Short mmCIF file of C-alpha atoms (C1' of nucleotides) in Angstrom, two decimals:
data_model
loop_
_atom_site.label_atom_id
_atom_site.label_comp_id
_atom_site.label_asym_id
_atom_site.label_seq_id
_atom_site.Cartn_x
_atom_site.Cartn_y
_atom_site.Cartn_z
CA UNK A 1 0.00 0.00 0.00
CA UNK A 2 1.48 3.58 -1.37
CA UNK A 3 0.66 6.89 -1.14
CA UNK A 4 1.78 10.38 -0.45
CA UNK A 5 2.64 11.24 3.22
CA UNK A 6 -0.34 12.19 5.21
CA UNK A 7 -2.65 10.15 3.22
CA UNK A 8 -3.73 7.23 5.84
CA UNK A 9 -2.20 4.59 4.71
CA UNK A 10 -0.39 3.21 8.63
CA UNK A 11 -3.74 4.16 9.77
CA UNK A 12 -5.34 1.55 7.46
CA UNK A 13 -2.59 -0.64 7.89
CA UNK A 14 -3.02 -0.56 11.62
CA UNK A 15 -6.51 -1.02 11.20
CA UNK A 16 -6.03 -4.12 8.60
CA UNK A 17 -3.83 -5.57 11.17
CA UNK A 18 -5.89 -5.01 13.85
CA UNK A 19 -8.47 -7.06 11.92
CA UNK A 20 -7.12 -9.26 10.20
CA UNK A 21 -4.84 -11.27 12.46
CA UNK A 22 -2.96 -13.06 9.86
CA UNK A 23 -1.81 -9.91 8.56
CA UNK A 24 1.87 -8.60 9.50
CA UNK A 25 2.95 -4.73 8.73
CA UNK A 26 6.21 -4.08 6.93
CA UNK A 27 6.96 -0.38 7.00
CA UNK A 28 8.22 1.00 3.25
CA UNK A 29 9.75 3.90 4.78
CA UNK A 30 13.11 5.59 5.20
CA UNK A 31 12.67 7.38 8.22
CA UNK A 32 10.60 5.40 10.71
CA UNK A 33 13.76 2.79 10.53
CA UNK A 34 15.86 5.58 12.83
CA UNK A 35 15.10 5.26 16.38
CA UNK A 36 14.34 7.84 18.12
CA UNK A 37 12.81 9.38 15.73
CA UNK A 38 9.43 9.48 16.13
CA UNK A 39 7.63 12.37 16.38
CA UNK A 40 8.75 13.73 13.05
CA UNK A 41 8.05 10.41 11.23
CA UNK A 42 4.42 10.04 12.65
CA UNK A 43 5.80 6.64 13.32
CA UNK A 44 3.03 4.69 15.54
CA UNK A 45 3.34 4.33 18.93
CA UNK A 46 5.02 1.50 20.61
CA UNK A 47 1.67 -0.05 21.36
CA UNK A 48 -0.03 -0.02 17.78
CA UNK A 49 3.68 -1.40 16.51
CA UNK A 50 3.70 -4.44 18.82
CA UNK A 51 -0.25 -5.37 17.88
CA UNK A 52 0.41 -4.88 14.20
CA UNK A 53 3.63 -6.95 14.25
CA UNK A 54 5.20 -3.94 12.82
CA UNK A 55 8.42 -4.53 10.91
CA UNK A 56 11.16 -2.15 9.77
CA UNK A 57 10.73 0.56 12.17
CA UNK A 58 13.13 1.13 14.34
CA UNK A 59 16.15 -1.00 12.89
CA UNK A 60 18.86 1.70 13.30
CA UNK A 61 20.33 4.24 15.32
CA UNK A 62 20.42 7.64 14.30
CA UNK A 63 23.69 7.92 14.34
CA UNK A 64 24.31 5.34 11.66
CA UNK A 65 23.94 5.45 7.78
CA UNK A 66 21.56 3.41 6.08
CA UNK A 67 20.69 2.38 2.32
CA UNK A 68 18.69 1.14 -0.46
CA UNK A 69 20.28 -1.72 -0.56
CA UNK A 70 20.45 -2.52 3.75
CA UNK A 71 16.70 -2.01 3.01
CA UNK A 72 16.33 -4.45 0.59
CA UNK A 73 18.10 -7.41 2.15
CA UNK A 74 15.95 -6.73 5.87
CA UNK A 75 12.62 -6.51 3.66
CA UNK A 76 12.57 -9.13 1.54
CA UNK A 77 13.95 -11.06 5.11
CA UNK A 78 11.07 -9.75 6.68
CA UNK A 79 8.56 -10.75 4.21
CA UNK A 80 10.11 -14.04 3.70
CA UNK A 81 9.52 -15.32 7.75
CA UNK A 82 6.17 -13.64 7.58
CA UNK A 83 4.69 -15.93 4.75
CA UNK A 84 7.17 -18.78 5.80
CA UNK A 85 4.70 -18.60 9.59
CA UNK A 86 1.88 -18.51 7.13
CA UNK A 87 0.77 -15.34 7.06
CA UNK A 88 0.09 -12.32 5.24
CA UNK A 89 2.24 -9.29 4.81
CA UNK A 90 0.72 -6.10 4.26
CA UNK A 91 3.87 -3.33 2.50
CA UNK A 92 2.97 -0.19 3.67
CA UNK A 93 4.98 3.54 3.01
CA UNK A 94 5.67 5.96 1.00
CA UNK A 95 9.31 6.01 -0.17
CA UNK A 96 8.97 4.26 -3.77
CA UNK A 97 12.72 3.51 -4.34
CA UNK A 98 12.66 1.17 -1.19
CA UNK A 99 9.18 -0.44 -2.35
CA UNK A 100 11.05 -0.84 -5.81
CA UNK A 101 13.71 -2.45 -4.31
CA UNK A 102 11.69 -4.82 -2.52
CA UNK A 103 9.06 -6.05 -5.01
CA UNK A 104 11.40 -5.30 -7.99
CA UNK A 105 14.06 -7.09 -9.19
CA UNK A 106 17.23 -4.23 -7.95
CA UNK A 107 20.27 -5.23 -8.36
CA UNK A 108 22.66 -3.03 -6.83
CA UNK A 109 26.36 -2.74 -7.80
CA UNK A 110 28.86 -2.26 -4.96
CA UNK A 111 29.82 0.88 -3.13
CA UNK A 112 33.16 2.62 -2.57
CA UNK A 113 33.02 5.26 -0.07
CA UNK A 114 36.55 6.40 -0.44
CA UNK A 115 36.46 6.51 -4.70
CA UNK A 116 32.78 8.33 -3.83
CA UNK A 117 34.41 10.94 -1.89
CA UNK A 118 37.56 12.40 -4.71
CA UNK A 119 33.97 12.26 -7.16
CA UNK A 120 32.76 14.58 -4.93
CA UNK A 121 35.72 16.64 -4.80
CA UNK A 122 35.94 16.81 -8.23
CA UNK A 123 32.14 17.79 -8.98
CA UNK A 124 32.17 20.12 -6.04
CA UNK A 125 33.30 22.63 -8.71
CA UNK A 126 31.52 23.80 -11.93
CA UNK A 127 34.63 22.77 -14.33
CA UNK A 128 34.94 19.31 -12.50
CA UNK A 129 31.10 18.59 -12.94
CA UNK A 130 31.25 18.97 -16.54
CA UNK A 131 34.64 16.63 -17.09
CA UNK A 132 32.99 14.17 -14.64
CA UNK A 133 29.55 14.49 -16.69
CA UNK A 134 31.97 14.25 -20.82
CA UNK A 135 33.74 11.38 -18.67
CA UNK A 136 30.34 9.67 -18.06
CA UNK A 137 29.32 10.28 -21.49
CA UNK A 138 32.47 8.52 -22.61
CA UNK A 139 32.37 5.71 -20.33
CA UNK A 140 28.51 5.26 -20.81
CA UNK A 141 26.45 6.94 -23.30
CA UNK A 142 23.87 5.34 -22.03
CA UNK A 143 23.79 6.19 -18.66
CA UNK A 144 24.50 10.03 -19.35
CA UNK A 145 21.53 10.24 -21.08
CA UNK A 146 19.51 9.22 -18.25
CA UNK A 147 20.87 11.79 -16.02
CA UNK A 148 20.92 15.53 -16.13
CA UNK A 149 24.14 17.17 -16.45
CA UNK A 150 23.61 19.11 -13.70
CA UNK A 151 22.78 16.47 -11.23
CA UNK A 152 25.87 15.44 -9.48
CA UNK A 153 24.45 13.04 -7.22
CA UNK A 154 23.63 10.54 -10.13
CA UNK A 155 26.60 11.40 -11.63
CA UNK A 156 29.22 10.75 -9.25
CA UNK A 157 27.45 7.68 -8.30
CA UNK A 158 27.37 6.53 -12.22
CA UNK A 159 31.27 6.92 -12.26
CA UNK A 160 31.38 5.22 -9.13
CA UNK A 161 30.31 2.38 -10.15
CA UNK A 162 31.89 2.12 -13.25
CA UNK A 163 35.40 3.00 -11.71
CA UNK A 164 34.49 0.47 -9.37
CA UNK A 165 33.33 -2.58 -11.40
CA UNK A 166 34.96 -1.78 -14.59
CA UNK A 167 31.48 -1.95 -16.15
CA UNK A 168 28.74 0.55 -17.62
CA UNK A 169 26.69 1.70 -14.82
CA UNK A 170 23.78 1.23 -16.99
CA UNK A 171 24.74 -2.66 -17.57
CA UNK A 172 23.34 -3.25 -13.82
CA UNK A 173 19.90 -2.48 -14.80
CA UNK A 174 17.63 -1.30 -17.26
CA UNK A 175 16.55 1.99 -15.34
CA UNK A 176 13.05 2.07 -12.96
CA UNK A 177 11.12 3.08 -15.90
CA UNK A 178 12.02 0.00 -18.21
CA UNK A 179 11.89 -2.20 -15.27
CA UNK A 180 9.55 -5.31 -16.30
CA UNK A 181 5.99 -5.64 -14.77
CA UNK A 182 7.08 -9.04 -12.96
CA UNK A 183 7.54 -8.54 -9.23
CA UNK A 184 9.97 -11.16 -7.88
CA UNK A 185 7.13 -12.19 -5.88
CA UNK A 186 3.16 -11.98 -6.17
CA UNK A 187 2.31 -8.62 -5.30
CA UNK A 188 -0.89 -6.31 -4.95
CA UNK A 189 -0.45 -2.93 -5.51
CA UNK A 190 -2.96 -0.69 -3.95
CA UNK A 191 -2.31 3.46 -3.42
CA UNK A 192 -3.88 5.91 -1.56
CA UNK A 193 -4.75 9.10 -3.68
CA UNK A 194 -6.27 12.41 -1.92
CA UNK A 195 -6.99 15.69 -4.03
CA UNK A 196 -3.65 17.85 -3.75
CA UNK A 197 -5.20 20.97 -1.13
CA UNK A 198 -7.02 18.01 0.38
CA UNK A 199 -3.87 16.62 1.19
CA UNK A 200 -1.70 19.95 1.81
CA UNK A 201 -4.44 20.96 4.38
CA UNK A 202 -3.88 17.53 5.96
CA UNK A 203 -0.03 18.09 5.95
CA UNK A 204 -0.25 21.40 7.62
CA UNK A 205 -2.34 20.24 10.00
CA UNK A 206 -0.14 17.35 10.59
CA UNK A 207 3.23 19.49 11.02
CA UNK A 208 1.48 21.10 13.78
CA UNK A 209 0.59 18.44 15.43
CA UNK A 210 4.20 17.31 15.51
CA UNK A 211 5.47 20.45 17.10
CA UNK A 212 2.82 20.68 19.72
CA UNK A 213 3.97 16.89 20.75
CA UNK A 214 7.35 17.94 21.22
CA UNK A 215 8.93 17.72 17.85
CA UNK A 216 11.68 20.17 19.02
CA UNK A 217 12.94 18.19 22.14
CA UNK A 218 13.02 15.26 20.16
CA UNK A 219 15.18 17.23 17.60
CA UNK A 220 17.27 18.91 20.87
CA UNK A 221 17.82 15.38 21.87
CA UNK A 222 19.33 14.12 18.77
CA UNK A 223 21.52 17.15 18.42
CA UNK A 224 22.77 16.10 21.72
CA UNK A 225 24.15 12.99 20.91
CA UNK A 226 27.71 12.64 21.48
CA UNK A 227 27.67 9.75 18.95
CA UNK A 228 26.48 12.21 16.56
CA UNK A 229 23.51 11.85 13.62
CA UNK A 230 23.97 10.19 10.23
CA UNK A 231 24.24 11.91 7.18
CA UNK A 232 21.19 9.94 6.02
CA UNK A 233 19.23 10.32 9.15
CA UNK A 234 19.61 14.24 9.89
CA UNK A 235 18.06 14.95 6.40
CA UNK A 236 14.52 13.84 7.11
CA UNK A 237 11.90 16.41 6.76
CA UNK A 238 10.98 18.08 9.62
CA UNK A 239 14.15 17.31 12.04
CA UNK A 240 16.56 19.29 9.51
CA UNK A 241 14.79 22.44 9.55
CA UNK A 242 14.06 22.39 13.09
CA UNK A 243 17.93 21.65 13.27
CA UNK A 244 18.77 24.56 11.71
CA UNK A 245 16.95 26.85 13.71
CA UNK A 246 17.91 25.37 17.16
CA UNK A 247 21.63 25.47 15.43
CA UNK A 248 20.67 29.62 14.75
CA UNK A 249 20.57 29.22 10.86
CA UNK A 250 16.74 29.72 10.78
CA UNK A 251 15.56 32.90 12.17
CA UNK A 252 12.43 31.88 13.86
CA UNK A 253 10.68 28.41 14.87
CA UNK A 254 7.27 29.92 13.03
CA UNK A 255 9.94 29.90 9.81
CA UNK A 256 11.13 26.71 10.19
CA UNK A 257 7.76 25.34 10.67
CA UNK A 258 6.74 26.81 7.15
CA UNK A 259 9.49 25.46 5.84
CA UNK A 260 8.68 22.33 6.96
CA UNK A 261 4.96 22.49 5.82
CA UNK A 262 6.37 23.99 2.19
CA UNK A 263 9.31 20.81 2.25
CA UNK A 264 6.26 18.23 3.00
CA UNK A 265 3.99 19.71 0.53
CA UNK A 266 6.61 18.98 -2.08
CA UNK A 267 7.77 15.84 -0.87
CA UNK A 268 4.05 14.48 -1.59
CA UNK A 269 4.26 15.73 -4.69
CA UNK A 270 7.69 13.37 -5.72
CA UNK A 271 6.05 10.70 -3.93
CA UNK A 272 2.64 10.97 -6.08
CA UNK A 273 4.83 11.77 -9.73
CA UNK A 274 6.91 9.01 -8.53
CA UNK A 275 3.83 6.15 -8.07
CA UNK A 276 1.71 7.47 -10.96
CA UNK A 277 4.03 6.62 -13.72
CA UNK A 278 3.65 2.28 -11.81
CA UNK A 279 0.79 1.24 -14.07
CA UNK A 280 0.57 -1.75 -11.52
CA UNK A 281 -0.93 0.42 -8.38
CA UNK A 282 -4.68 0.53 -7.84
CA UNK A 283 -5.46 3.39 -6.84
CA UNK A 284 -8.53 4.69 -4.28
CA UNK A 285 -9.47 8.21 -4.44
CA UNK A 286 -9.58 8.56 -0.33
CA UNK A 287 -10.54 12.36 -0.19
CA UNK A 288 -14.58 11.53 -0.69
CA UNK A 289 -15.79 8.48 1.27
CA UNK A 290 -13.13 7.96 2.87
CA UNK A 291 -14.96 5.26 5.18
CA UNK A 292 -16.07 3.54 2.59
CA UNK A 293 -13.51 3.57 0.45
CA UNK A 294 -11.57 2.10 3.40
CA UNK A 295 -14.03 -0.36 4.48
CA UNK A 296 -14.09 -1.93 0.63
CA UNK A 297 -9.99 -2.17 0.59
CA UNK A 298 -10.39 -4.20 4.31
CA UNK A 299 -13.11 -6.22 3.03
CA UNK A 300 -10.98 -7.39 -0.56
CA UNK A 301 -8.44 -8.34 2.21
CA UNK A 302 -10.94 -10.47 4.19
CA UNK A 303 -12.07 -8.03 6.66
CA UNK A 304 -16.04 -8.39 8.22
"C1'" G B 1 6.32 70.31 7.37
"C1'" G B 2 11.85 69.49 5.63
"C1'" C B 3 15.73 66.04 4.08
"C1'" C B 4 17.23 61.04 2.67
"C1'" G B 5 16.19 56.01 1.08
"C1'" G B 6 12.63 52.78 -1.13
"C1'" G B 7 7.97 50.99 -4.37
"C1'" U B 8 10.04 45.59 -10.25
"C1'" A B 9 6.77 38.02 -10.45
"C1'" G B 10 2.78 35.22 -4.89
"C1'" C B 11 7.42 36.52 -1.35
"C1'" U B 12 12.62 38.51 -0.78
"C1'" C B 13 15.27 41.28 -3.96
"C1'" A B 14 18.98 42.17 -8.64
"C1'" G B 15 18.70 45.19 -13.00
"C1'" U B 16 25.76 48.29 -15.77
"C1'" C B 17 25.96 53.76 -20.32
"C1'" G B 18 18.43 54.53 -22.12
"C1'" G B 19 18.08 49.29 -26.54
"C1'" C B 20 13.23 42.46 -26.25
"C1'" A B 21 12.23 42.14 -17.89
"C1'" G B 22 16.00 38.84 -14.23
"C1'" A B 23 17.48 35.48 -9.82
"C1'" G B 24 16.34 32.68 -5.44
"C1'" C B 25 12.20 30.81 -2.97
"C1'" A B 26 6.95 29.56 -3.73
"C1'" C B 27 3.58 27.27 -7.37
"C1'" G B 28 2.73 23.59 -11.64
"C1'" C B 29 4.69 19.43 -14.58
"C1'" G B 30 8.43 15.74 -15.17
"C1'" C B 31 13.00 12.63 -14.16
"C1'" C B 32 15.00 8.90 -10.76
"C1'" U B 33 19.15 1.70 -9.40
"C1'" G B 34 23.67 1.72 -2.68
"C1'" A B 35 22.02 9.52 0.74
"C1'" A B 36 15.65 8.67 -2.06
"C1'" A B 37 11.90 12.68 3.42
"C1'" A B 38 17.91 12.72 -1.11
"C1'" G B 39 19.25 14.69 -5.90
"C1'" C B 40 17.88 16.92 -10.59
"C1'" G B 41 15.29 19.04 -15.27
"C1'" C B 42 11.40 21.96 -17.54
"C1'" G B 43 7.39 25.52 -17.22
"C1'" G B 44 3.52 29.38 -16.14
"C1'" G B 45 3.49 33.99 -13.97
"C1'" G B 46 4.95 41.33 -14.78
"C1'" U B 47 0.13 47.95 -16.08
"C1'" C B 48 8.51 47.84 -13.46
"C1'" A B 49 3.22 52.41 -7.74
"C1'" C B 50 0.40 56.28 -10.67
"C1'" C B 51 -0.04 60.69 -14.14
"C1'" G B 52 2.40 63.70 -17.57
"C1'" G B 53 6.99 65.19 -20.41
"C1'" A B 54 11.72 65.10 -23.42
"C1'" U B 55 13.60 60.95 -26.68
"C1'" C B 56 13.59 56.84 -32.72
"C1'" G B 57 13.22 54.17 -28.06
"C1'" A B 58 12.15 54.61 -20.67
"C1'" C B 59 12.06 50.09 -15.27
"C1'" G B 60 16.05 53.69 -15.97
"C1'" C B 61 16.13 60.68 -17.54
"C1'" C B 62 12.78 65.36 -16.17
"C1'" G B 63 8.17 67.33 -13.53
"C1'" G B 64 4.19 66.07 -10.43
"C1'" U B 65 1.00 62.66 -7.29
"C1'" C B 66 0.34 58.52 -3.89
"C1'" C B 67 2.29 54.85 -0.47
"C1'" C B 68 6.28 52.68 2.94
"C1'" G B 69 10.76 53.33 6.10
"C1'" G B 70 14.49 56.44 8.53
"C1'" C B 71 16.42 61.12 10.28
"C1'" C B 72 15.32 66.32 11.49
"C1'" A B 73 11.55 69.90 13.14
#
RNA sequence: GGCCGGGUAGCUCAGUCGGCAGAGCACGCGCCUGAAAAGCGCGGGGUCACCGGAUCGACGCCGGUCCCGGCCA
């Protein structure tokens, strides 16, 4: 089950699980595996995880870096013991990469963090970016014209690889788009839709929520941490901009909470361009009906 | 009341010597294989406060009006 942040979906999970006792949740989401963080994450509470057999929250510290590829290993584990005990799993979260990588067949080539680093140094600057990017479209014509000069992310990653394995980056895979419509194991695909001011009126409602239930201690307490907080943990939504203004970079908390509501709001709009172009998902229009809508996706599961 | 600074995209502001109106953010659309709540591409949007003038040509120069801020009285 997909969808956009703020559109129900652990909600109906949790309510699917409650239900349906031979269901089992695994969370599709790259924040709720940091512990600790909570409030920012809407993760559920401890209670709701242990009656919903929650898995995949809560995996890591913050202070550790986590992948794609970490992800995929623990969630295909995950979903593996649940149907080898016989039951159900129910996929539920919104970052579409790590569902991809799940359901998908992903293969990812190996890392090197050290190679990674003199990319970076190269593409830091304008003139290195473009010999990196002619170097790419030397190496792998392919590949280059699947990513945007200016994105040096995808680039340095791309060279990477290819520095790394001596092959085209692009030989790994066909790219998410051309990926086939075979899942590596039976799959329904069901997402959550809500009309976009629907949904952003939800979201701002939401970010609220988390600050009046403490959002900034929890962010105080992670800035406290002598063991520090990961590269791939501090940049979730919410904690990064409340970061920055407890660190004096953002002028005002009211600032940093409309940056946070603005950051959201955008994020849910990746996540929906991101699941509309899967012809696979199902999708139920949640915004009208809601109750119903719900009730009929319990019931196709088995619910009374 | 006087002096000075300002009024340009939804917001914050650039705009050289008078020559087709710009950026960042926001908004909309799209991309995505080991950071993915990340990273990136494209797009819509303007009575340049208003009125008049000189000029082939004004956001820019001249005169006036209105509004905002500061200093002086």
């Amino acid at each position: 089950m997909v969808g956009p942040t703020a559109s129900g979906k652990s909600e109906l999970a949790l309510e699917a699980a409650r239900k349906l006792p031979d269901i089992e949740l695994v969370s599709m989401d790259s924040m709720q595996i940091y512990r600790g963080m909570d409030i920012g994450t809407a993760k559920p509470t401890r209670a709701e995880q242990a009656a919903s057999h929650l898995h995949l929250v809560d995996v890591v510290d913050p202070w550790e870096t986590f992948s794609v590829k970490r992800f995929q290993h623990a969630a295909r584990a995950a979903v593996h013991d649940i149907e080898a005990r016989g039951k159900r799993a129910l996929l539920v979260g919104g970052t579409g990469l790590y569902v991809q990588s799940v359901i998908d067949d992903l293969r990812f080539p190996g890392e090197d963090l050290e190679l990674r680093r003199s990319l970076e140094a190269e593409a830091a600057e304008p003139e290195g970016l473009h010999a990196a990017y002619e170097r790419l479209q030397r190496l792998d014509p392919t590949a280059a014209a699947r990513i945007d000069s200016g994105n040096t992310r995808r680039i340095v990653r791309a060279l990477e690889v290819i520095e790394l394995t001596g092959k085209p980056f692009s030989s790994f895979g066909p790219g998410l788009r051309e990926l086939g419509s075979a899942t590596v194991f039976p799959v329904q695909l069901i997402g959550l839709a809500f009309p976009a001011s629907v949904l952003n009126a939800r979201i701002e409602t939401r970010v609220h929520e988390m600050i009046d239930t403490g959002l900034v201690d929890e962010v105080e307490g992670l800035r406290s941490e002598p063991r520090g907080w990961s590269r791939t943990a501090r940049q979730a939504i919410g904690y990064k901009e409340v970061d920055a203004f407890l660190g004096g970079d953002e002028p005002t908390l009211e600032s940093a909470i409309d940056r946070v509501i603005k950051r959201t709001r955008s994020f849910a709009r990746r996540q929906r361009a991101w699941f509309a172009r899967d012809g696979r998902i199902e999708w139920f229009e949640v915004g009208k009906n809601s109750g119903e809508t719900r009730s009929r996706i319990l019931a196709s599961w088995g619910a009374v």
